Amino acid sequence: MADFRVFPSGPLGGRVRVPGDKSIGHRAVLFAGLARGVVEVTGLSGGEDNQRTVAALRALGVRIEPAADGALIVHGVGVDGLRAAPGPIDCGNSGTSMRLLAGLLAAQPFASTLVGDEYLHRRPMRRVAEPLTRMGARVTGTTGTRAGELYPPLTLEGGALSGIDCSLEIASAQVKSAILLAGLFARGATVVREPGPSRDHTERLLATLGAPVTTPAPLTSCVDPTGWDRTLLARPLHVPGDPSSSAFLLAAGLLAGVTAAGLVVEGVCVNPTRTGFLDALRAMGAEILVEHERVVGGEPIADLVLRATGDLVGATLEGALVVRAIDEIPVLCAVAARARGVTVVRNAEELRVKESDRIVTTVRALRALGVRAEERPDGLVIEGDPSRPLTPGAVDSAGDHRIAMAAVVAALTASGPCLVRDVDNVATSFPGFARLLTDLGARVDPS
Ligand code: S3P
């Protein structure tokens, strides 16, 4: 099990690129596998989570070859061309792989079983099983700690689904995407309504490839395959830089300071369903510029620029902003530790069912570095102090990549070296994280 030793950091600066977006990477590979023809997918992160989706598609009969610079050549089998995997499909740590595949496989005329690692086996699956069952699939799993909940391994037996109109209790792009994917194979239209703006990469990418997917009203997504020629176009797909990964670097710059050259993260996806962290950082007094915005493959991308760090102040993060920054809350809390006043995170109970219970693990990580932080049922409260460096300490990642990286960022502003334990999981989403921070001027040593 690897650890990071993190040293107090001076100002950071330089121009870097982060690996490709994890969410878009899963979808690009998945939809390329269903396309009619050969698709080159470029910009992929090489992260372990995306590789799980690649391996799953191979098991389902899709030929995928590596190409230069981490690109993949995917020989799409067509929407109706998948065949049964020879055994259980291992999704590793990847909740997105499991939930998206659950939707796709619930619609196939063969049975499939999805398994994962010990962390994924603790994550709730009733949220996908219930709507898929309503569409006509048979979904079985294991019962676990919480009454009425369903956990992996998941077995899906389906085919012959019918469209549904459903209102989700929680905003979740994974659940929405699972239902939309099943809806591609169902009789009639499927409509998904959400209480908040979850990421819309599935809708954008499927529509770009010619699928009958629309967003007829705010917070409403629809797929209606009636009359569709069942063709997903074989177009080259490029995965833009991961905004969630960029958040760690920008937060590091905000805490450690930036050099006169500034800190620039190039080619980042700035889809508005993903930029809640920028709004949150701005509410905390940060000035981050969005430059050279353009649209590539249906997604807006831009360079994110931090030229100076002013005084940071605490903020209240709640409602739709939390949905749009759901994966960045741990690192926003690291920034809050050095902001003047109190930061309150509300309406964030979803954090409890991520790769770890991120309300518990964020509070624990910050406290290990001397920060005053408290748990609330639906979020957390942090008492920031810009005048006091954090206390050197050791943080356990709890097997969660984003807790590991948030702890590294916080530790850059401690008064002495810190240890972040169990950091292998960083490779699930952000291969090269420590090297990129080092390129910017920090010292993060593997140990
Ligand atoms: C993701 C959706 C979010 C997010 C996860 C990736 C996706 O999860 O936290 O990291 O790619 O659809 P939920 O759908 O559970 O909110």
Short mmCIF file of C-alpha atoms and ligand atoms in Angstrom, two decimals:
data_model
loop_
_atom_site.label_atom_id
_atom_site.label_comp_id
_atom_site.label_asym_id
_atom_site.label_seq_id
_atom_site.Cartn_x
_atom_site.Cartn_y
_atom_site.Cartn_z
CA MET A 1 0.00 0.00 0.00
CA ALA A 2 1.60 3.29 -1.10
CA ASP A 3 1.67 6.56 0.84
CA PHE A 4 2.52 10.15 -0.09
CA ARG A 5 4.87 12.28 1.97
CA VAL A 6 3.79 15.89 1.47
CA PHE A 7 6.05 18.87 2.23
CA PRO A 8 5.05 22.48 2.98
CA SER A 9 4.88 24.26 -0.36
CA GLY A 10 5.91 27.62 -1.75
CA PRO A 11 3.97 29.23 -4.60
CA LEU A 12 3.02 27.01 -7.56
CA GLY A 13 3.05 27.93 -11.23
CA GLY A 14 3.09 26.64 -14.79
CA ARG A 15 0.87 25.36 -17.59
CA VAL A 16 -0.38 21.80 -17.29
CA ARG A 17 -3.01 19.45 -18.67
CA VAL A 18 -4.98 17.05 -16.50
CA PRO A 19 -5.97 13.55 -17.67
CA GLY A 20 -9.24 13.09 -19.55
CA ASP A 21 -12.56 13.40 -17.75
CA LYS A 22 -13.54 10.17 -16.01
CA SER A 23 -17.29 10.55 -16.57
CA ILE A 24 -16.97 11.36 -20.27
CA GLY A 25 -14.32 8.63 -20.69
CA HIS A 26 -16.73 5.90 -19.51
CA ARG A 27 -19.43 7.13 -21.85
CA ALA A 28 -17.15 7.62 -24.85
CA VAL A 29 -15.88 4.04 -24.62
CA LEU A 30 -19.32 2.60 -23.94
CA PHE A 31 -21.06 4.40 -26.78
CA ALA A 32 -18.16 3.74 -29.18
CA GLY A 33 -18.69 0.04 -28.45
CA LEU A 34 -22.32 0.39 -29.55
CA ALA A 35 -21.52 2.42 -32.67
CA ARG A 36 -21.83 1.06 -36.17
CA GLY A 37 -18.16 1.08 -37.23
CA VAL A 38 -14.72 1.91 -35.92
CA VAL A 39 -14.31 4.78 -33.44
CA GLU A 40 -11.05 6.32 -32.23
CA VAL A 41 -11.34 7.62 -28.66
CA THR A 42 -8.59 10.10 -27.71
CA GLY A 43 -7.82 12.00 -24.52
CA LEU A 44 -8.66 9.12 -22.15
CA SER A 45 -7.06 9.35 -18.70
CA GLY A 46 -5.83 5.77 -18.53
CA GLY A 47 -7.37 5.74 -15.05
CA GLU A 48 -8.37 2.41 -13.56
CA ASP A 49 -12.09 3.22 -13.47
CA ASN A 50 -12.22 3.89 -17.21
CA GLN A 51 -10.19 0.74 -17.80
CA ARG A 52 -12.90 -1.25 -16.04
CA THR A 53 -15.42 -0.05 -18.60
CA VAL A 54 -13.01 -0.94 -21.40
CA ALA A 55 -12.52 -4.45 -19.97
CA ALA A 56 -16.28 -4.87 -19.55
CA LEU A 57 -16.90 -4.04 -23.20
CA ARG A 58 -14.20 -6.46 -24.30
CA ALA A 59 -15.90 -9.15 -22.22
CA LEU A 60 -19.15 -8.29 -24.02
CA GLY A 61 -17.54 -8.94 -27.41
CA VAL A 62 -16.23 -5.52 -28.46
CA ARG A 63 -12.72 -5.47 -29.97
CA ILE A 64 -10.70 -2.57 -28.53
CA GLU A 65 -7.08 -1.90 -29.48
CA PRO A 66 -4.62 0.51 -27.89
CA ALA A 67 -3.24 3.29 -30.11
CA ALA A 68 -0.69 6.10 -29.66
CA ASP A 69 -0.92 8.44 -26.62
CA GLY A 70 -3.41 6.29 -24.72
CA ALA A 71 -6.03 6.46 -27.49
CA LEU A 72 -8.23 3.44 -28.15
CA ILE A 73 -9.55 2.06 -31.42
CA VAL A 74 -13.00 0.68 -30.65
CA HIS A 75 -14.61 -1.66 -33.18
CA GLY A 76 -18.25 -0.88 -32.46
CA VAL A 77 -20.59 -3.86 -32.74
CA GLY A 78 -23.76 -1.82 -33.22
CA VAL A 79 -26.54 -1.14 -30.74
CA ASP A 80 -27.77 -4.74 -30.88
CA GLY A 81 -24.40 -6.46 -31.24
CA LEU A 82 -23.27 -7.24 -27.67
CA ARG A 83 -22.96 -10.88 -26.60
CA ALA A 84 -22.98 -12.45 -23.15
CA ALA A 85 -19.75 -12.10 -21.14
CA PRO A 86 -18.07 -15.42 -20.31
CA GLY A 87 -18.30 -14.70 -16.56
CA PRO A 88 -18.98 -11.95 -14.01
CA ILE A 89 -17.88 -8.47 -15.10
CA ASP A 90 -15.52 -6.86 -12.56
CA CYS A 91 -16.16 -3.12 -12.15
CA GLY A 92 -13.39 -2.74 -9.53
CA ASN A 93 -13.90 0.52 -7.60
CA SER A 94 -16.00 2.12 -10.33
CA GLY A 95 -19.58 2.99 -9.41
CA THR A 96 -20.09 4.64 -12.80
CA SER A 97 -19.07 1.45 -14.65
CA MET A 98 -21.45 -0.62 -12.56
CA ARG A 99 -24.47 1.66 -12.79
CA LEU A 100 -24.12 2.51 -16.49
CA LEU A 101 -23.52 -1.14 -17.38
CA ALA A 102 -26.52 -2.14 -15.26
CA GLY A 103 -28.74 -0.01 -17.50
CA LEU A 104 -27.22 -1.32 -20.70
CA LEU A 105 -27.23 -4.97 -19.62
CA ALA A 106 -30.75 -4.90 -18.20
CA ALA A 107 -31.88 -4.45 -21.79
CA GLN A 108 -29.93 -7.34 -23.32
CA PRO A 109 -31.46 -10.71 -24.18
CA PHE A 110 -28.84 -12.48 -22.01
CA ALA A 111 -28.06 -12.45 -18.29
CA SER A 112 -25.04 -10.62 -16.81
CA THR A 113 -23.46 -10.33 -13.38
CA LEU A 114 -21.59 -7.24 -12.18
CA VAL A 115 -19.11 -7.43 -9.30
CA GLY A 116 -16.63 -4.98 -7.78
CA ASP A 117 -14.14 -4.37 -4.99
CA GLU A 118 -14.97 -4.24 -1.27
CA TYR A 119 -15.81 -0.50 -1.48
CA LEU A 120 -18.11 -0.85 -4.48
CA HIS A 121 -19.88 -3.75 -2.77
CA ARG A 122 -20.91 -1.33 -0.02
CA ARG A 123 -22.55 1.13 -2.42
CA PRO A 124 -26.34 1.24 -2.83
CA MET A 125 -27.80 -0.15 -6.06
CA ARG A 126 -31.53 -0.05 -5.37
CA ARG A 127 -31.56 3.37 -7.05
CA VAL A 128 -30.81 1.67 -10.40
CA ALA A 129 -32.46 -1.69 -9.71
CA GLU A 130 -35.85 -0.16 -8.91
CA PRO A 131 -36.42 1.81 -12.17
CA LEU A 132 -34.90 -0.99 -14.29
CA THR A 133 -37.30 -3.43 -12.66
CA ARG A 134 -40.17 -1.09 -13.47
CA MET A 135 -39.04 -1.18 -17.09
CA GLY A 136 -39.37 -4.98 -17.06
CA ALA A 137 -35.88 -6.23 -16.13
CA ARG A 138 -35.10 -8.69 -13.36
CA VAL A 139 -32.38 -7.29 -11.10
CA THR A 140 -31.06 -9.22 -8.14
CA GLY A 141 -28.35 -8.31 -5.65
CA THR A 142 -27.46 -8.89 -2.04
CA THR A 143 -29.07 -7.37 0.99
CA GLY A 144 -26.70 -5.59 3.34
CA THR A 145 -26.46 -3.20 6.21
CA ARG A 146 -29.42 -0.98 5.35
CA ALA A 147 -32.96 -2.43 5.32
CA GLY A 148 -34.54 -2.47 1.85
CA GLU A 149 -31.24 -1.58 0.14
CA LEU A 150 -29.61 -3.70 -2.57
CA TYR A 151 -25.84 -4.20 -2.95
CA PRO A 152 -23.56 -5.83 -5.56
CA PRO A 153 -23.00 -8.38 -6.98
CA LEU A 154 -25.86 -7.44 -9.29
CA THR A 155 -27.39 -9.87 -11.74
CA LEU A 156 -29.43 -8.48 -14.61
CA GLU A 157 -31.81 -10.45 -16.77
CA GLY A 158 -33.77 -8.44 -19.23
CA GLY A 159 -34.73 -7.69 -22.76
CA ALA A 160 -38.21 -6.63 -23.87
CA LEU A 161 -38.27 -3.49 -21.70
CA SER A 162 -40.95 -0.79 -21.75
CA GLY A 163 -40.30 2.93 -21.41
CA ILE A 164 -41.16 4.65 -18.13
CA ASP A 165 -41.65 8.17 -16.87
CA CYS A 166 -39.80 8.47 -13.60
CA SER A 167 -38.92 11.17 -11.09
CA LEU A 168 -35.67 10.53 -9.24
CA GLU A 169 -35.53 11.28 -5.53
CA ILE A 170 -31.86 12.19 -5.78
CA ALA A 171 -30.04 13.98 -8.60
CA SER A 172 -27.74 11.29 -9.97
CA ALA A 173 -26.15 11.15 -13.40
CA GLN A 174 -25.31 7.50 -12.95
CA VAL A 175 -28.91 6.55 -12.26
CA LYS A 176 -30.25 8.84 -14.99
CA SER A 177 -27.75 7.40 -17.48
CA ALA A 178 -28.62 3.81 -16.56
CA ILE A 179 -32.30 4.50 -17.21
CA LEU A 180 -31.62 6.36 -20.48
CA LEU A 181 -29.40 3.52 -21.72
CA ALA A 182 -32.07 0.95 -20.91
CA GLY A 183 -34.57 3.29 -22.57
CA LEU A 184 -32.62 3.11 -25.85
CA PHE A 185 -33.71 -0.54 -26.03
CA ALA A 186 -37.24 -0.14 -24.62
CA ARG A 187 -40.62 0.06 -26.31
CA GLY A 188 -41.85 3.67 -26.27
CA ALA A 189 -40.41 6.76 -24.65
CA THR A 190 -38.51 6.94 -21.36
CA VAL A 191 -38.47 10.19 -19.38
CA VAL A 192 -36.23 10.91 -16.39
CA ARG A 193 -36.94 13.90 -14.15
CA GLU A 194 -34.40 15.03 -11.56
CA PRO A 195 -34.50 17.26 -8.49
CA GLY A 196 -31.18 18.91 -9.41
CA PRO A 197 -28.77 19.43 -12.33
CA SER A 198 -26.68 16.25 -12.44
CA ARG A 199 -24.03 16.01 -15.15
CA ASP A 200 -25.49 15.63 -18.66
CA HIS A 201 -22.65 13.95 -20.56
CA THR A 202 -24.80 10.96 -21.51
CA GLU A 203 -27.42 13.17 -23.16
CA ARG A 204 -24.85 15.30 -24.98
CA LEU A 205 -22.74 12.42 -26.27
CA LEU A 206 -25.64 10.18 -27.30
CA ALA A 207 -27.30 13.07 -29.15
CA THR A 208 -23.99 13.84 -30.92
CA LEU A 209 -23.92 10.23 -32.15
CA GLY A 210 -27.45 10.40 -33.53
CA ALA A 211 -29.38 8.70 -30.71
CA PRO A 212 -32.97 9.85 -30.06
CA VAL A 213 -32.10 11.58 -26.78
CA THR A 214 -33.44 15.02 -25.91
CA THR A 215 -33.71 17.37 -22.93
CA PRO A 216 -37.22 18.78 -23.49
CA ALA A 217 -37.28 20.84 -20.28
CA PRO A 218 -34.88 21.78 -17.49
CA LEU A 219 -33.98 18.76 -15.32
CA THR A 220 -35.76 16.44 -17.77
CA SER A 221 -34.12 13.94 -20.11
CA CYS A 222 -35.88 11.78 -22.64
CA VAL A 223 -35.08 8.90 -24.97
CA ASP A 224 -37.60 7.68 -27.54
CA PRO A 225 -36.34 4.99 -29.91
CA THR A 226 -39.64 4.82 -31.81
CA GLY A 227 -38.76 5.00 -35.51
CA TRP A 228 -35.01 5.26 -34.84
CA ASP A 229 -32.80 3.36 -37.30
CA ARG A 230 -30.85 1.92 -34.35
CA THR A 231 -27.59 3.45 -35.49
CA LEU A 232 -25.04 5.19 -33.33
CA LEU A 233 -22.67 7.00 -35.67
CA ALA A 234 -19.00 5.99 -35.70
CA ARG A 235 -17.39 9.40 -35.09
CA PRO A 236 -13.99 10.09 -33.50
CA LEU A 237 -14.46 11.04 -29.86
CA HIS A 238 -12.18 13.26 -27.78
CA VAL A 239 -12.33 13.27 -23.99
CA PRO A 240 -11.57 16.74 -22.54
CA GLY A 241 -9.58 17.35 -19.34
CA ASP A 242 -11.28 16.35 -16.09
CA PRO A 243 -12.63 19.40 -14.21
CA SER A 244 -12.65 17.38 -10.98
CA SER A 245 -8.92 16.72 -11.36
CA SER A 246 -8.26 20.36 -12.24
CA ALA A 247 -9.98 21.38 -8.98
CA PHE A 248 -7.20 19.75 -6.94
CA LEU A 249 -4.49 21.72 -8.76
CA LEU A 250 -6.34 25.03 -8.59
CA ALA A 251 -7.07 24.48 -4.89
CA ALA A 252 -3.38 23.70 -4.34
CA GLY A 253 -2.50 27.02 -6.00
CA LEU A 254 -5.04 28.88 -3.90
CA LEU A 255 -3.58 27.46 -0.70
CA ALA A 256 0.14 27.51 -1.52
CA GLY A 257 0.07 30.69 -3.62
CA VAL A 258 0.91 31.16 -7.31
CA THR A 259 4.07 32.39 -9.01
CA ALA A 260 4.10 35.47 -11.26
CA ALA A 261 3.58 33.16 -14.25
CA GLY A 262 0.29 31.96 -12.79
CA LEU A 263 -1.17 28.46 -12.79
CA VAL A 264 -2.96 27.39 -15.95
CA VAL A 265 -4.82 24.12 -16.48
CA GLU A 266 -5.44 23.70 -20.20
CA GLY A 267 -8.27 21.98 -22.06
CA VAL A 268 -10.66 21.36 -19.16
CA CYS A 269 -14.32 20.43 -19.62
CA VAL A 270 -16.40 23.41 -18.43
CA ASN A 271 -19.84 21.87 -18.89
CA PRO A 272 -22.03 23.92 -16.50
CA THR A 273 -23.18 20.75 -14.72
CA ARG A 274 -19.53 20.30 -13.64
CA THR A 275 -18.37 23.82 -12.77
CA GLY A 276 -19.99 24.19 -9.35
CA PHE A 277 -16.49 24.11 -7.82
CA LEU A 278 -15.54 27.25 -9.77
CA ASP A 279 -18.63 29.04 -8.46
CA ALA A 280 -17.88 27.80 -4.93
CA LEU A 281 -14.26 28.99 -5.11
CA ARG A 282 -15.43 32.35 -6.44
CA ALA A 283 -17.91 32.62 -3.55
CA MET A 284 -14.88 32.06 -1.30
CA GLY A 285 -13.07 35.00 -2.91
CA ALA A 286 -10.93 33.22 -5.50
CA GLU A 287 -10.48 34.66 -8.96
CA ILE A 288 -10.27 31.90 -11.56
CA LEU A 289 -10.51 32.90 -15.20
CA VAL A 290 -12.07 30.76 -17.92
CA GLU A 291 -10.14 31.44 -21.14
CA HIS A 292 -10.28 30.22 -24.75
CA GLU A 293 -13.66 28.54 -24.34
CA ARG A 294 -14.67 26.40 -27.34
CA VAL A 295 -16.93 23.40 -28.00
CA VAL A 296 -15.42 20.01 -28.89
CA GLY A 297 -17.64 16.98 -29.52
CA GLY A 298 -20.66 18.60 -27.84
CA GLU A 299 -18.78 19.61 -24.66
CA PRO A 300 -17.45 23.10 -23.82
CA ILE A 301 -13.77 23.14 -22.93
CA ALA A 302 -11.50 25.97 -21.75
CA ASP A 303 -8.26 26.86 -19.97
CA LEU A 304 -8.64 27.60 -16.24
CA VAL A 305 -6.29 30.33 -15.05
CA LEU A 306 -5.28 31.32 -11.53
CA ARG A 307 -3.09 34.42 -11.53
CA ALA A 308 -3.22 35.50 -7.91
CA THR A 309 -4.62 34.38 -4.61
CA GLY A 310 -6.51 37.00 -2.62
CA ASP A 311 -8.07 36.65 0.80
CA LEU A 312 -10.28 33.59 1.07
CA VAL A 313 -13.53 33.72 3.04
CA GLY A 314 -15.89 30.98 4.22
CA ALA A 315 -19.09 30.33 2.25
CA THR A 316 -22.31 28.34 2.41
CA LEU A 317 -22.47 25.60 -0.22
CA GLU A 318 -25.95 24.18 -0.75
CA GLY A 319 -28.69 23.21 -3.20
CA ALA A 320 -27.92 22.95 -6.93
CA LEU A 321 -24.35 24.15 -6.32
CA VAL A 322 -23.65 21.02 -4.30
CA VAL A 323 -25.00 18.82 -7.12
CA ARG A 324 -22.73 20.65 -9.58
CA ALA A 325 -19.71 20.24 -7.27
CA ILE A 326 -20.50 16.87 -5.71
CA ASP A 327 -17.07 15.32 -6.37
CA GLU A 328 -15.18 18.47 -5.38
CA ILE A 329 -16.63 18.96 -1.89
CA PRO A 330 -13.66 17.33 -0.10
CA VAL A 331 -11.12 19.62 -1.79
CA LEU A 332 -13.39 22.66 -1.33
CA CYS A 333 -13.34 21.81 2.38
CA ALA A 334 -9.53 21.77 2.27
CA VAL A 335 -9.65 25.31 0.87
CA ALA A 336 -12.22 26.28 3.52
CA ALA A 337 -9.71 25.30 6.22
CA ARG A 338 -7.59 28.32 5.22
CA ALA A 339 -10.50 30.71 4.53
CA ARG A 340 -11.59 33.34 7.04
CA GLY A 341 -14.75 32.32 8.91
CA VAL A 342 -17.07 29.39 8.71
CA THR A 343 -17.89 27.27 5.65
CA VAL A 344 -21.11 25.29 5.77
CA VAL A 345 -21.91 22.45 3.34
CA ARG A 346 -25.62 21.50 3.26
CA ASN A 347 -27.91 19.24 1.22
CA ALA A 348 -24.95 16.95 0.60
CA GLU A 349 -26.15 13.63 2.08
CA GLU A 350 -25.15 11.96 -1.22
CA LEU A 351 -21.55 12.30 -0.04
CA ARG A 352 -22.26 9.45 2.38
CA VAL A 353 -22.56 6.92 -0.45
CA LYS A 354 -19.53 7.81 -2.58
CA GLU A 355 -16.27 5.80 -2.63
CA SER A 356 -16.30 6.42 1.15
CA ASP A 357 -18.72 8.26 3.45
CA ARG A 358 -17.14 11.56 2.44
CA ILE A 359 -18.78 13.52 5.23
CA VAL A 360 -17.04 11.29 7.77
CA THR A 361 -13.75 10.94 5.87
CA THR A 362 -13.41 14.65 5.01
CA VAL A 363 -13.97 15.66 8.65
CA ARG A 364 -11.50 13.00 9.79
CA ALA A 365 -8.85 14.06 7.27
CA LEU A 366 -9.09 17.74 8.18
CA ARG A 367 -9.05 17.05 11.91
CA ALA A 368 -5.92 14.92 11.49
CA LEU A 369 -4.29 18.15 10.23
CA GLY A 370 -5.54 20.27 13.12
CA VAL A 371 -8.57 21.82 11.38
CA ARG A 372 -11.82 22.42 13.27
CA ALA A 373 -14.42 20.48 11.32
CA GLU A 374 -17.73 18.97 12.31
CA GLU A 375 -20.09 16.48 10.77
CA ARG A 376 -23.77 17.32 10.12
CA PRO A 377 -26.39 14.81 8.91
CA ASP A 378 -26.44 16.41 5.44
CA GLY A 379 -23.00 17.98 5.27
CA LEU A 380 -20.25 19.54 7.35
CA VAL A 381 -19.04 22.73 8.97
CA ILE A 382 -15.45 23.97 8.82
CA GLU A 383 -13.95 26.77 10.85
CA GLY A 384 -11.28 28.27 8.66
CA ASP A 385 -8.21 30.16 9.79
CA PRO A 386 -6.00 31.89 7.20
CA SER A 387 -3.43 32.91 9.81
CA ARG A 388 -2.58 29.45 11.16
CA PRO A 389 -0.85 26.77 9.05
CA LEU A 390 -2.27 23.27 9.43
CA THR A 391 -0.64 20.94 11.96
CA PRO A 392 1.60 18.22 10.50
CA GLY A 393 -0.12 14.85 10.76
CA ALA A 394 -1.02 11.57 9.07
CA VAL A 395 -4.24 11.13 7.10
CA ASP A 396 -5.77 7.81 6.04
CA SER A 397 -7.50 8.01 2.64
CA ALA A 398 -10.05 5.34 3.64
CA GLY A 399 -9.52 3.86 0.16
CA ASP A 400 -11.00 6.98 -1.48
CA HIS A 401 -9.05 8.76 -4.25
CA ARG A 402 -10.65 12.14 -3.69
CA ILE A 403 -9.99 12.06 0.07
CA ALA A 404 -6.35 11.18 -0.63
CA MET A 405 -5.94 14.08 -3.07
CA ALA A 406 -7.85 16.59 -0.90
CA ALA A 407 -5.60 15.65 2.03
CA VAL A 408 -2.47 16.18 -0.10
CA VAL A 409 -3.73 19.64 -1.09
CA ALA A 410 -4.48 20.57 2.53
CA ALA A 411 -1.10 19.22 3.66
CA LEU A 412 0.73 21.63 1.33
CA THR A 413 -0.13 24.37 3.84
CA ALA A 414 0.93 22.52 6.99
CA SER A 415 3.88 23.76 9.05
CA GLY A 416 5.82 20.54 8.46
CA PRO A 417 5.79 17.31 6.41
CA CYS A 418 2.59 15.23 6.47
CA LEU A 419 1.79 11.66 5.49
CA VAL A 420 -1.22 10.64 3.39
CA ARG A 421 -1.74 6.90 3.63
CA ASP A 422 -3.22 4.42 1.18
CA VAL A 423 -3.00 6.44 -2.02
CA ASP A 424 -3.01 3.70 -4.68
CA ASN A 425 -6.65 4.62 -5.29
CA VAL A 426 -5.58 7.97 -6.82
CA ALA A 427 -4.91 5.98 -10.02
CA THR A 428 -8.65 5.31 -10.38
CA SER A 429 -9.25 8.87 -11.59
CA PHE A 430 -6.03 10.92 -11.73
CA PRO A 431 -2.95 9.03 -12.87
CA GLY A 432 0.10 11.30 -12.47
CA PHE A 433 -1.45 13.50 -9.77
CA ALA A 434 1.71 13.73 -7.63
CA ARG A 435 3.93 14.26 -10.67
CA LEU A 436 1.76 17.13 -11.93
CA LEU A 437 1.84 18.82 -8.51
CA THR A 438 5.61 18.38 -8.51
CA ASP A 439 5.81 19.91 -12.02
CA LEU A 440 3.97 22.94 -10.61
CA GLY A 441 6.55 23.29 -7.82
CA ALA A 442 5.19 21.26 -4.88
CA ARG A 443 6.99 18.33 -3.24
CA VAL A 444 4.87 15.18 -2.98
CA ASP A 445 7.00 12.06 -2.65
CA PRO A 446 5.74 8.50 -2.94
CA SER A 447 6.87 6.50 0.10
C1 S3P B 1 -20.80 10.32 -12.10
C2 S3P B 1 -21.85 10.80 -11.39
C3 S3P B 1 -21.76 11.19 -9.98
C4 S3P B 1 -20.30 11.39 -9.55
C5 S3P B 1 -19.42 10.29 -10.01
C6 S3P B 1 -19.45 10.19 -11.53
C7 S3P B 1 -21.03 9.93 -13.51
O1 S3P B 1 -22.32 10.19 -9.18
O2 S3P B 1 -20.23 11.52 -8.15
O3 S3P B 1 -18.08 10.54 -9.61
O4 S3P B 1 -20.04 9.77 -14.26
O5 S3P B 1 -22.19 9.80 -13.90
P1 S3P B 1 -23.92 10.09 -8.92
O6 S3P B 1 -24.59 9.82 -10.19
O7 S3P B 1 -24.05 8.94 -7.97
O8 S3P B 1 -24.27 11.40 -8.31
#
